[in-house]
Short mmCIF file of C-alpha atoms in Angstrom, two decimals:
data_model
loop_
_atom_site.label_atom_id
_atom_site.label_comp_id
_atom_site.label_asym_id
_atom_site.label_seq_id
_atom_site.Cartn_x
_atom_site.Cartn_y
_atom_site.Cartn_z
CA UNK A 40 130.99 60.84 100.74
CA UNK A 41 132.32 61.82 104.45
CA UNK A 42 130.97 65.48 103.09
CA UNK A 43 127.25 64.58 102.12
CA UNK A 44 126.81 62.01 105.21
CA UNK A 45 128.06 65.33 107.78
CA UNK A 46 126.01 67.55 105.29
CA UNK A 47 123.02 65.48 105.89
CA UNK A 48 123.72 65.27 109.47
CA UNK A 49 123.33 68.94 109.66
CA UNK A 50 120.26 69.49 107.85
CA UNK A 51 118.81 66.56 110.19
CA UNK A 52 119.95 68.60 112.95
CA UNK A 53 118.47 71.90 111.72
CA UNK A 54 115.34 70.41 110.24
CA UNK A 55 114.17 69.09 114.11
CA UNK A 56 110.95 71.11 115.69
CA UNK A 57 111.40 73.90 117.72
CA UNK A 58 108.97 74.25 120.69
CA UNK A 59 108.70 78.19 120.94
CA UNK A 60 105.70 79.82 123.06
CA UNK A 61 103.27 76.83 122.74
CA UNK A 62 104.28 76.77 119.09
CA UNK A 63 106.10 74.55 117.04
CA UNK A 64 108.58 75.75 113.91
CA UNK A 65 111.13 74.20 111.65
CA UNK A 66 113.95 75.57 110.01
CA UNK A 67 115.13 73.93 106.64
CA UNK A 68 118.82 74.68 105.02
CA UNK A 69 120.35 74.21 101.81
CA UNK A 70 123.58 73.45 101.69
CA UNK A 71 126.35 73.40 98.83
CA UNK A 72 129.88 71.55 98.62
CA UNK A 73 132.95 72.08 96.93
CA UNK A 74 135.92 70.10 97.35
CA UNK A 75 139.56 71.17 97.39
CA UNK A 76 141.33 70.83 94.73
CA UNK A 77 138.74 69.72 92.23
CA UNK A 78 136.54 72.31 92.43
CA UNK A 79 139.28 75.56 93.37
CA UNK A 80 142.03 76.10 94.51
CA UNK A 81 141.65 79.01 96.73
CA UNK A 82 139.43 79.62 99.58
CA UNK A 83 137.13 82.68 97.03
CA UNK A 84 136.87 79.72 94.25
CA UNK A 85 136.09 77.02 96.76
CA UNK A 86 133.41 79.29 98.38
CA UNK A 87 131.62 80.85 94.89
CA UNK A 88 131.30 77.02 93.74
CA UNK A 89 130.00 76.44 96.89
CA UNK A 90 127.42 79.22 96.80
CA UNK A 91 126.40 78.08 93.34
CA UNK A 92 125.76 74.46 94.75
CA UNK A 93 123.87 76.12 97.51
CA UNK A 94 121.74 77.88 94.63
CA UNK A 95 121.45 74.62 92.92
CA UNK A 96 119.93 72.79 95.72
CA UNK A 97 117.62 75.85 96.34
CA UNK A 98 116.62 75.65 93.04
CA UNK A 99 115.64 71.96 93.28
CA UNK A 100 113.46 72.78 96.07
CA UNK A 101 115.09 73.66 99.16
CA UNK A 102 116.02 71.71 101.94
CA UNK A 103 118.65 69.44 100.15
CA UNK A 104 121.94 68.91 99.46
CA UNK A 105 123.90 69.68 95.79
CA UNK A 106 127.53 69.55 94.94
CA UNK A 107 129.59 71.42 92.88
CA UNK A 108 130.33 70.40 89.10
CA UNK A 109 131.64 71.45 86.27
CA UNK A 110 127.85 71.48 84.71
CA UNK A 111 126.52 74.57 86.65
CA UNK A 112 128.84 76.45 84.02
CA UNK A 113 127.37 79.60 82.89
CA UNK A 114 124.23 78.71 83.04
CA UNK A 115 124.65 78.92 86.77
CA UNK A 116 127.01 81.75 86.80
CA UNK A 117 124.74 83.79 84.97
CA UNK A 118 121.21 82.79 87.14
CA UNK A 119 123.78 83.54 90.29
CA UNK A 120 124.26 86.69 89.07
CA UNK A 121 120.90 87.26 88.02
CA UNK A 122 119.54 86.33 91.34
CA UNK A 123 122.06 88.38 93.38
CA UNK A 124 121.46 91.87 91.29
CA UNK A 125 117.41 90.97 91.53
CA UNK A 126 117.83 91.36 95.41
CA UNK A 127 120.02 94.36 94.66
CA UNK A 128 117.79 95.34 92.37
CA UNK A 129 114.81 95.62 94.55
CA UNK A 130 116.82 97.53 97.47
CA UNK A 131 118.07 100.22 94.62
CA UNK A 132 114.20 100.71 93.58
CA UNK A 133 115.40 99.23 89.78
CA UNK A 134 111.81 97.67 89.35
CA UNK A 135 109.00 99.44 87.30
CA UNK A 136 105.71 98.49 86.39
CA UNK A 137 104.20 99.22 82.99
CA UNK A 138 100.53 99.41 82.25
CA UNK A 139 99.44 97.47 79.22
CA UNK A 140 96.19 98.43 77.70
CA UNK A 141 93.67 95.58 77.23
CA UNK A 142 91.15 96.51 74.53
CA UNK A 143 87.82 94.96 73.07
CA UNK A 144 88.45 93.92 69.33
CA UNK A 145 84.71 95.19 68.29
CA UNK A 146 84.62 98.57 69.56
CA UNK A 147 88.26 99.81 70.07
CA UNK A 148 87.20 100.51 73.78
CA UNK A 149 89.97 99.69 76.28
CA UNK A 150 88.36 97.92 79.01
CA UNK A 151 91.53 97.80 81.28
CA UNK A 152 95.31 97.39 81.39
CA UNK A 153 97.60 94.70 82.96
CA UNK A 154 100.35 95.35 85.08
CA UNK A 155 103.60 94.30 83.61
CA UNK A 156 107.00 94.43 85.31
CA UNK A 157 110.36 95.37 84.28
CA UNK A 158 113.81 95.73 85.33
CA UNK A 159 115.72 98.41 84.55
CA UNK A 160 119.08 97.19 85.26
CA UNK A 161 122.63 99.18 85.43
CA UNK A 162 124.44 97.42 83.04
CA UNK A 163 122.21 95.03 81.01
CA UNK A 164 119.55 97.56 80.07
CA UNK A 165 115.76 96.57 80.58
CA UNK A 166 115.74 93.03 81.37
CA UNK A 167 112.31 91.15 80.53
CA UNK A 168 109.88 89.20 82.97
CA UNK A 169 111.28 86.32 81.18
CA UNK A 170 115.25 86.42 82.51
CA UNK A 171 114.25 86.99 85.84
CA UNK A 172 110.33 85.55 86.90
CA UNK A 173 111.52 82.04 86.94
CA UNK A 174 114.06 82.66 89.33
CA UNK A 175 112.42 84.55 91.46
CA UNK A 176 110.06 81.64 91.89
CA UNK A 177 112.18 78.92 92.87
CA UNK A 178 113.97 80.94 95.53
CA UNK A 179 110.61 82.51 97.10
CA UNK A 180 111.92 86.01 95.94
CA UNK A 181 108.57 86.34 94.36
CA UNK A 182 106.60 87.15 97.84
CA UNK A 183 108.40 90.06 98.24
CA UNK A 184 108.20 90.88 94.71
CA UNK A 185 105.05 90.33 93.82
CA UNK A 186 103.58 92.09 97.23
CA UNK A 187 105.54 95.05 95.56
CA UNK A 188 104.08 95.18 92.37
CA UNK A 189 100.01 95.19 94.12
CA UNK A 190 101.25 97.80 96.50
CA UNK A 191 102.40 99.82 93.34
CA UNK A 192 99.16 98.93 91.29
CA UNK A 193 96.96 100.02 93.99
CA UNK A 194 99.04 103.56 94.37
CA UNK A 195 98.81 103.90 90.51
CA UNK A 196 94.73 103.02 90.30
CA UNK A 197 94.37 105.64 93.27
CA UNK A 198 96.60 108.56 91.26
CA UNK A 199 94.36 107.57 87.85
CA UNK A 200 90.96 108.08 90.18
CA UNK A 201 92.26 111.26 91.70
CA UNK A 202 93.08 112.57 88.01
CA UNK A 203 89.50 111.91 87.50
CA UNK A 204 90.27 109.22 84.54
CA UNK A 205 88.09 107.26 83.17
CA UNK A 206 87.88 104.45 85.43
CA UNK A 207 88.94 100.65 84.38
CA UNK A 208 91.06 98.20 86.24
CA UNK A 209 93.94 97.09 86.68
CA UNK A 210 95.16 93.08 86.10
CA UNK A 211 97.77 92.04 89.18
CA UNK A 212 99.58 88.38 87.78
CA UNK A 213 99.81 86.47 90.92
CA UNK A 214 102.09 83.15 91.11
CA UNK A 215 101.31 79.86 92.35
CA UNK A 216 103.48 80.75 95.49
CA UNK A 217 101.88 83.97 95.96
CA UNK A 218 98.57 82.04 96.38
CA UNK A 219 99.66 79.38 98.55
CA UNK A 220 100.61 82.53 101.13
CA UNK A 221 99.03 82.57 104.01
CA UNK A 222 99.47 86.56 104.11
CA UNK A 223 98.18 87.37 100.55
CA UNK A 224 94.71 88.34 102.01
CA UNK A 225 96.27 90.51 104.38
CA UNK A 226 99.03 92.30 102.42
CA UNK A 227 96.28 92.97 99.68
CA UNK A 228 93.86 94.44 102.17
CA UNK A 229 96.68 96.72 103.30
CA UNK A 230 97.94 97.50 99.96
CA UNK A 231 94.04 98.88 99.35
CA UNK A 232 93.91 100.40 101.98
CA UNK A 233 96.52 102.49 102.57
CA UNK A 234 96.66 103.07 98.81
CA UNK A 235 92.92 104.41 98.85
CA UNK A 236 92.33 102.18 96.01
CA UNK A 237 88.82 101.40 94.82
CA UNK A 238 88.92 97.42 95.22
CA UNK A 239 86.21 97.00 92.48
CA UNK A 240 89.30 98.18 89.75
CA UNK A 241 91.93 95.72 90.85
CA UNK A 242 91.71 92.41 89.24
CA UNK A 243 94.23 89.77 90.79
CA UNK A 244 94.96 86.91 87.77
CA UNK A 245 96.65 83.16 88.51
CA UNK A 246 99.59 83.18 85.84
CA UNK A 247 99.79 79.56 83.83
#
């Protein structure tokens, strides 16, 4: 218990407002703990368990403590992994968005198509929304993400007008975090207006 109570003591510490320029900001942590020699003995076990108690606590909504044990497992290993190659991922332009067509039953007409994403990874082939959305949720990775995949939709609905196409729209999925952002506005102005996009074409859709 001498761990969590100086654990705690630190995110107390961190957690106090910062007066900066007339403005006031707070920093949050998450913080994992492994013990010698339950949880490793060697410094790289000791600080991998750790890291996966950091996730952990992450996961359970930031700003918290978690502890190593033996029921992260794979489960955790493999959402580690999956979060670490997702960052990766991104940096190594792995990410590509296919355009599903959305069609009216009565007439055959396709009235639009949705953007779907999909990662093309190294080693594990194309990897669903499925194996990967979640988790990119619960650590915030989705901001970046999802700012990505408008950016791209925009560029793609601007290439279909210049080809002279007939013209339908295109469905963005936004998450609940992606609405809560103060910048979505913004970064979907820019994203139309660098792109060239016609705004009336890009249909932005709250996910369940």
């Amino acid at each position: 218990q001498i761990l969590q109570r100086l654990a705690a003591k630190i995110l107390a510490a961190i957690s106090q407002l910062i007066q900066l320029e007339g403005h006031e900001l707070k920093v949050t942590a998450s913080i994992g703990i492994s013990m010698f020699p339950d949880d490793g003995g060697d410094v790289s076990t000791l600080l991998a368990n750790a890291d996966m108690a950091m996730y952990r606590a992450k996961a359970l909504g930031r700003n918290r403590i978690s502890e190593y044990s033996a029921d992260l497992g794979e489960t955790a290993v493999a959402r580690f992994e999956i979060e670490k190659g997702m960052r990766l991922g991104f940096e190594n332009n792995e990410f590509h968005l296919y355009y599903q067509p959305k069609i009216e039953f009565s007439s055959g007409k396709m009235l639009g198509v949705e953007a779907l994403i999909r990662w093309h990874h190294p080693t594990l082939g194309v990897v669903g929304p499925d194996r990967f959305i979640a988790i990119a949720e619960s650590t915030n990775f989705i901001l970046p993400l999802g700012k990505w995949v408008i950016e791209q939709a925009c560029r793609q609905s601007k290439a279909w007008q210049d080809a002279r196409l007939p013209r339908f729209s295109i469905a963005v999925n936004l998450s609940a975090n992606q609405l809560a952002d103060a910048s979505l506005v913004q970064y979907v102005s820019d994203a139309l207006r660098t792109s060239g996009a016609d705004p009336s074409l890009i249909e932005l859709e709250i996910t369940e």
